[in-house]
Amino acid sequence: MGNNPIIPILTIDRIIHEPARMLIMSILYAASEVDFLFLLNETDLTKGNIATHTRKLEEEGYIKIKKEFIGKKTHSTYVMTTAGKKCFKAYCESMYDILINIYDYKQPPNV
Amino acid sequence: MGNNPIIPILTIDRIIHEPARMLIMSILYAASEVDFLFLLNETDLTKGNIATHTRKLEEEGYIKIKKEFIGKKTHSTYVMTTAGKKCFKAYCESMYDILINIYDYKQPPNV
DNA sequence: CAAACCGGTTTCTAATAAAAACCAGTTTTT
DNA sequence: AAAAACTGGTTTTTATTAGAAACCGGTTTG
């Protein structure tokens, strides 16, 4: 393959690349801890969506899901792990680089 | 939903968001016209991948696929349409904005 | 007491990315 | 001149998965 500077897009972190998860990750990156209702109100995602995407993020080790009882009711809170922060930063930096390269990209050898 | 500045990620153009297609689009954005073999050599994508992703991009009206004979052999070339350029620019600007907003929330990279 | 509500989870369906298999024709090998 | 290998792709197959909807065990409300 060539030395096209956009090639790194092919190895971008797909867990974070998914828009719904990127949104969740960006929220958890900024806030230290949020709960289910916060995500529901803040993101416009459905309940099912939040449950499955947060589970996936937990499976990948990017976030931690804590469940507790408040009185008799369940309460779920979400926190980003150190690994999650690292991967999120790496994703953002990679995407940023790619975009900058697109803006800078000059004519490649043509057909 | 809240007024989180990252929310626009949810309406990002998914046709372009797919890494393989973003790579193809970025190549076509920089070069006026490329052929199948160029994409094959430049991108590390498989033949099947190139065929299906370029077809999808054509279905969406983002690129035009031209087929011709060179001697007795088929030859396929790909060109970005005006709509494709517009959407690609819009995608890049949108992603850029989103990343900037993420950095504004926290700290910029490479600090 | 039943019906609606709450905070979630599980199930179902359709879309789809990627690789592999395939294909029609062409060139090379023997 | 057959057979084999190569070209430039396309179609098929397989596995994953995003999203919505249905569900669920409490709990408050009418």
Coordinates of C-alpha atoms (C1' of nucleotides) in Angstrom, one line a residue:
Chain A
M1 CA 0.0 0.0 0.0
G2 CA 1.0 3.6 -0.5
N3 CA 2.1 6.1 2.1
N4 CA -1.2 8.0 2.2
P5 CA -1.5 9.8 5.5
I6 CA -5.2 9.0 5.8
I7 CA -4.5 5.3 6.0
P8 CA -4.6 5.3 9.9
I9 CA -8.3 5.8 9.6
L10 CA -8.4 2.0 8.9
T11 CA -7.1 1.2 12.3
I12 CA -9.2 3.7 14.3
D13 CA -10.8 2.4 17.5
R14 CA -14.2 1.2 16.3
I15 CA -15.6 1.0 19.8
I16 CA -15.2 4.7 20.1
H17 CA -15.9 5.5 16.5
E18 CA -19.5 4.5 16.8
P19 CA -21.3 7.8 17.3
A20 CA -23.5 6.8 20.2
R21 CA -20.5 5.5 22.1
M22 CA -18.4 8.5 21.2
L23 CA -21.1 10.7 22.7
I24 CA -21.2 8.7 25.9
M25 CA -17.4 8.6 26.1
S26 CA -17.2 12.4 25.6
I27 CA -19.6 12.9 28.4
L28 CA -17.8 10.6 30.8
Y29 CA -14.5 12.2 29.8
A30 CA -15.7 15.6 30.9
A31 CA -17.8 14.5 33.9
S32 CA -16.3 12.3 36.5
E33 CA -19.4 10.3 37.0
V34 CA -23.0 10.2 35.6
D35 CA -26.0 8.1 36.0
F36 CA -28.5 6.4 33.7
L37 CA -31.0 9.3 33.8
F38 CA -28.4 11.8 33.0
L39 CA -27.4 10.0 29.9
L40 CA -31.0 9.5 29.0
N41 CA -31.7 13.2 29.3
E42 CA -28.5 14.5 27.9
T43 CA -28.1 12.3 24.8
D44 CA -31.4 11.6 23.2
L45 CA -30.5 7.9 23.1
T46 CA -33.1 5.3 23.9
K47 CA -32.9 3.3 27.1
G48 CA -32.1 0.2 25.2
N49 CA -29.3 2.0 23.4
I50 CA -27.8 3.3 26.6
A51 CA -27.9 -0.1 28.2
T52 CA -26.2 -1.9 25.3
H53 CA -23.6 0.7 24.5
T54 CA -22.6 1.2 28.1
R55 CA -22.4 -2.6 28.4
K56 CA -20.1 -2.8 25.4
L57 CA -17.9 0.0 26.7
E58 CA -17.7 -1.9 30.0
E59 CA -16.8 -5.2 28.2
E60 CA -14.0 -3.3 26.5
G61 CA -12.8 -2.0 29.9
Y62 CA -13.4 1.6 28.9
I63 CA -15.9 2.4 31.6
K64 CA -17.1 0.9 34.9
I65 CA -20.8 0.4 35.7
K66 CA -21.7 0.6 39.3
K67 CA -25.1 -0.6 40.5
E68 CA -26.5 0.2 43.9
F69 CA -29.8 0.6 45.6
I70 CA -31.2 3.9 46.6
G71 CA -33.9 2.8 48.9
K72 CA -35.5 -0.1 47.0
K73 CA -34.8 1.3 43.6
T74 CA -31.8 0.4 41.4
H75 CA -29.4 3.1 40.4
S76 CA -26.6 2.8 37.8
T77 CA -23.7 5.1 37.5
Y78 CA -21.0 5.1 34.9
V79 CA -17.3 6.1 35.3
M80 CA -14.6 6.1 32.7
T81 CA -11.6 3.9 33.5
T82 CA -8.0 5.0 33.1
A83 CA -7.8 2.8 30.0
G84 CA -10.9 4.4 28.7
K85 CA -9.4 7.9 29.1
K86 CA -6.3 6.8 27.3
C87 CA -8.1 5.2 24.4
F88 CA -10.5 8.2 24.1
K89 CA -7.6 10.6 24.0
A90 CA -5.8 8.4 21.4
Y91 CA -8.9 8.3 19.3
C92 CA -9.4 12.0 19.3
E93 CA -5.8 12.7 18.6
S94 CA -5.9 10.2 15.7
M95 CA -9.0 11.6 14.2
Y96 CA -7.7 15.1 14.6
D97 CA -4.5 14.2 12.8
I98 CA -6.4 12.5 10.0
L99 CA -8.6 15.6 9.5
I100 CA -5.6 17.9 9.5
N101 CA -3.9 15.7 6.9
I102 CA -7.0 15.8 4.7
Y103 CA -6.9 19.5 4.8
D104 CA -3.2 19.5 4.0
Y105 CA -3.3 16.6 1.5
K106 CA -1.8 17.4 -1.9
Q107 CA -2.4 15.7 -5.2
P108 CA -1.1 12.1 -5.1
P109 CA 0.3 10.4 -8.1
N110 CA -2.6 10.0 -10.4
V111 CA -3.7 7.5 -13.0
Chain B
M1 CA -32.0 16.3 25.7
G2 CA -29.3 18.6 26.9
N3 CA -27.3 21.2 24.9
N4 CA -24.1 19.1 24.9
P5 CA -22.0 20.3 22.0
I6 CA -21.0 16.8 21.1
I7 CA -24.6 15.8 20.2
P8 CA -24.1 16.5 16.5
I9 CA -22.0 13.3 16.4
L10 CA -25.3 11.4 16.4
T11 CA -26.2 12.9 13.0
I12 CA -22.8 12.5 11.4
D13 CA -22.9 11.2 7.8
R14 CA -22.6 7.4 8.4
I15 CA -21.7 6.8 4.7
I16 CA -18.5 8.7 5.1
H17 CA -18.0 7.8 8.8
E18 CA -17.1 4.2 7.8
P19 CA -13.3 4.2 7.8
A20 CA -12.8 2.4 4.5
R21 CA -15.1 4.8 2.7
M22 CA -13.6 7.8 4.4
L23 CA -10.2 6.7 3.1
I24 CA -11.6 6.3 -0.5
M25 CA -13.4 9.6 -0.2
S26 CA -10.3 11.4 1.0
I27 CA -8.3 10.0 -1.9
L28 CA -10.9 11.1 -4.4
Y29 CA -11.2 14.4 -2.8
A30 CA -7.5 15.1 -3.3
A31 CA -7.1 13.4 -6.7
S32 CA -9.5 14.2 -9.5
E33 CA -9.7 10.7 -10.7
V34 CA -8.3 7.3 -9.7
D35 CA -8.8 3.7 -11.0
F36 CA -9.4 0.3 -9.3
L37 CA -5.7 -0.6 -9.2
F38 CA -4.7 2.7 -7.6
L39 CA -7.2 2.2 -4.8
L40 CA -6.1 -1.4 -4.4
N41 CA -2.4 -0.4 -4.1
E42 CA -2.9 2.7 -2.1
T43 CA -5.4 1.6 0.5
D44 CA -4.7 -2.0 1.5
L45 CA -8.4 -2.8 1.1
T46 CA -9.4 -6.1 -0.5
K47 CA -10.8 -6.2 -4.0
G48 CA -14.2 -7.1 -2.7
N49 CA -14.1 -4.2 -0.2
I50 CA -13.2 -1.7 -2.9
A51 CA -16.0 -3.0 -5.1
T52 CA -18.7 -2.8 -2.4
H53 CA -17.7 0.4 -0.8
T54 CA -17.4 2.2 -4.2
R55 CA -20.8 0.9 -5.2
K56 CA -22.3 2.2 -2.0
L57 CA -20.7 5.6 -2.5
E58 CA -22.1 5.6 -6.0
E59 CA -25.6 4.6 -4.8
E60 CA -25.4 7.6 -2.5
G61 CA -24.4 9.9 -5.3
Y62 CA -21.1 10.7 -3.8
I63 CA -18.9 9.3 -6.6
K64 CA -19.3 8.3 -10.2
I65 CA -18.0 5.0 -11.5
K66 CA -16.9 4.9 -15.1
K67 CA -16.3 1.6 -16.9
E68 CA -14.5 1.4 -20.2
F69 CA -12.5 -0.9 -22.2
I70 CA -8.8 -0.5 -22.7
G71 CA -8.1 -2.8 -25.5
K72 CA -10.1 -5.8 -24.5
K73 CA -9.7 -5.3 -20.8
T74 CA -12.2 -3.6 -18.5
H75 CA -11.1 -0.5 -16.6
S76 CA -12.9 1.2 -13.8
T77 CA -12.3 4.8 -12.8
Y78 CA -13.8 6.7 -9.8
V79 CA -14.6 10.4 -9.6
M80 CA -16.1 12.3 -6.8
T81 CA -19.3 14.2 -7.6
T82 CA -20.1 17.7 -6.6
A83 CA -22.5 16.4 -4.0
G84 CA -19.8 14.0 -2.7
K85 CA -17.4 16.9 -2.3
K86 CA -20.0 18.9 -0.4
C87 CA -20.8 16.1 1.9
F88 CA -17.2 15.2 2.5
K89 CA -16.4 18.7 3.4
A90 CA -19.4 18.9 5.7
Y91 CA -18.4 15.7 7.4
C92 CA -14.8 16.8 8.0
E93 CA -16.0 20.2 9.3
S94 CA -18.5 18.5 11.6
M95 CA -16.0 16.1 13.0
Y96 CA -13.5 18.8 13.4
D97 CA -16.0 20.9 15.4
I98 CA -16.8 18.0 17.5
L99 CA -13.2 17.3 18.4
I100 CA -12.6 20.9 19.2
N101 CA -15.5 20.9 21.5
I102 CA -14.2 17.8 23.2
Y103 CA -10.9 19.6 23.7
D104 CA -12.6 22.7 25.0
Y105 CA -14.3 20.5 27.6
K106 CA -11.0 19.2 28.9
Q107 CA -7.5 19.9 27.8
P108 CA -6.2 19.9 24.2
P109 CA -3.9 17.0 23.2
N110 CA -0.1 17.0 23.3
V111 CA -0.1 19.2 26.4
Chain C
dC1 C1' -56.6 -2.8 43.2
dA2 C1' -55.3 -1.8 38.7
dA3 C1' -53.0 1.1 35.9
dA4 C1' -49.4 3.9 34.8
dC5 C1' -44.6 4.9 35.8
dC6 C1' -39.6 4.1 36.7
dG7 C1' -35.1 2.5 35.7
dG8 C1' -33.4 -0.5 33.2
dT9 C1' -32.5 -5.2 30.4
dT10 C1' -33.3 -8.7 26.9
dT11 C1' -34.9 -9.9 22.5
dC12 C1' -35.6 -9.3 17.7
dT13 C1' -34.8 -7.6 13.1
dA14 C1' -32.5 -5.5 9.5
dA15 C1' -28.3 -3.6 7.9
dT16 C1' -23.7 -4.2 6.8
dA17 C1' -18.4 -4.9 6.8
dA18 C1' -15.1 -8.1 5.4
dA19 C1' -13.4 -12.0 3.3
dA20 C1' -13.8 -15.7 0.3
dA21 C1' -15.4 -17.6 -3.6
dC22 C1' -16.2 -16.9 -8.1
dC23 C1' -16.0 -15.3 -13.0
dA24 C1' -15.0 -14.0 -17.9
dG25 C1' -11.5 -13.1 -20.3
dT26 C1' -6.2 -12.8 -21.1
dT27 C1' -1.5 -14.0 -20.9
dT28 C1' 2.0 -17.3 -19.9
dT29 C1' 3.9 -21.9 -19.6
dT30 C1' 4.9 -26.3 -21.4
Chain D
dA1 C1' -2.5 -25.9 -28.5
dA2 C1' -3.9 -27.1 -23.8
dA3 C1' -3.4 -26.2 -19.4
dA4 C1' -2.4 -23.2 -15.8
dA5 C1' -2.0 -18.9 -13.8
dC6 C1' -3.1 -14.1 -13.7
dT7 C1' -6.3 -9.8 -14.2
dG8 C1' -9.7 -6.8 -12.8
dG9 C1' -13.2 -7.0 -10.9
dT10 C1' -18.3 -8.9 -8.8
dT11 C1' -21.3 -11.9 -6.0
dT12 C1' -22.0 -14.7 -2.1
dT13 C1' -21.4 -15.9 2.6
dT14 C1' -20.8 -15.2 7.3
dA15 C1' -20.6 -12.8 11.5
dT16 C1' -21.3 -8.7 13.9
dT17 C1' -24.1 -5.2 15.5
dA18 C1' -27.1 -0.9 15.9
dG19 C1' -31.5 0.3 17.1
dA20 C1' -36.1 -0.3 18.5
dA21 C1' -39.4 -2.6 20.8
dA22 C1' -40.9 -5.6 24.1
dC23 C1' -40.4 -6.9 28.5
dC24 C1' -39.7 -6.8 33.7
dG25 C1' -39.8 -6.3 38.7
dG26 C1' -40.7 -3.0 41.7
dT27 C1' -43.4 1.4 43.0
dT28 C1' -46.2 5.2 43.1
dT29 C1' -50.8 7.1 41.7
dG30 C1' -55.8 7.3 40.9

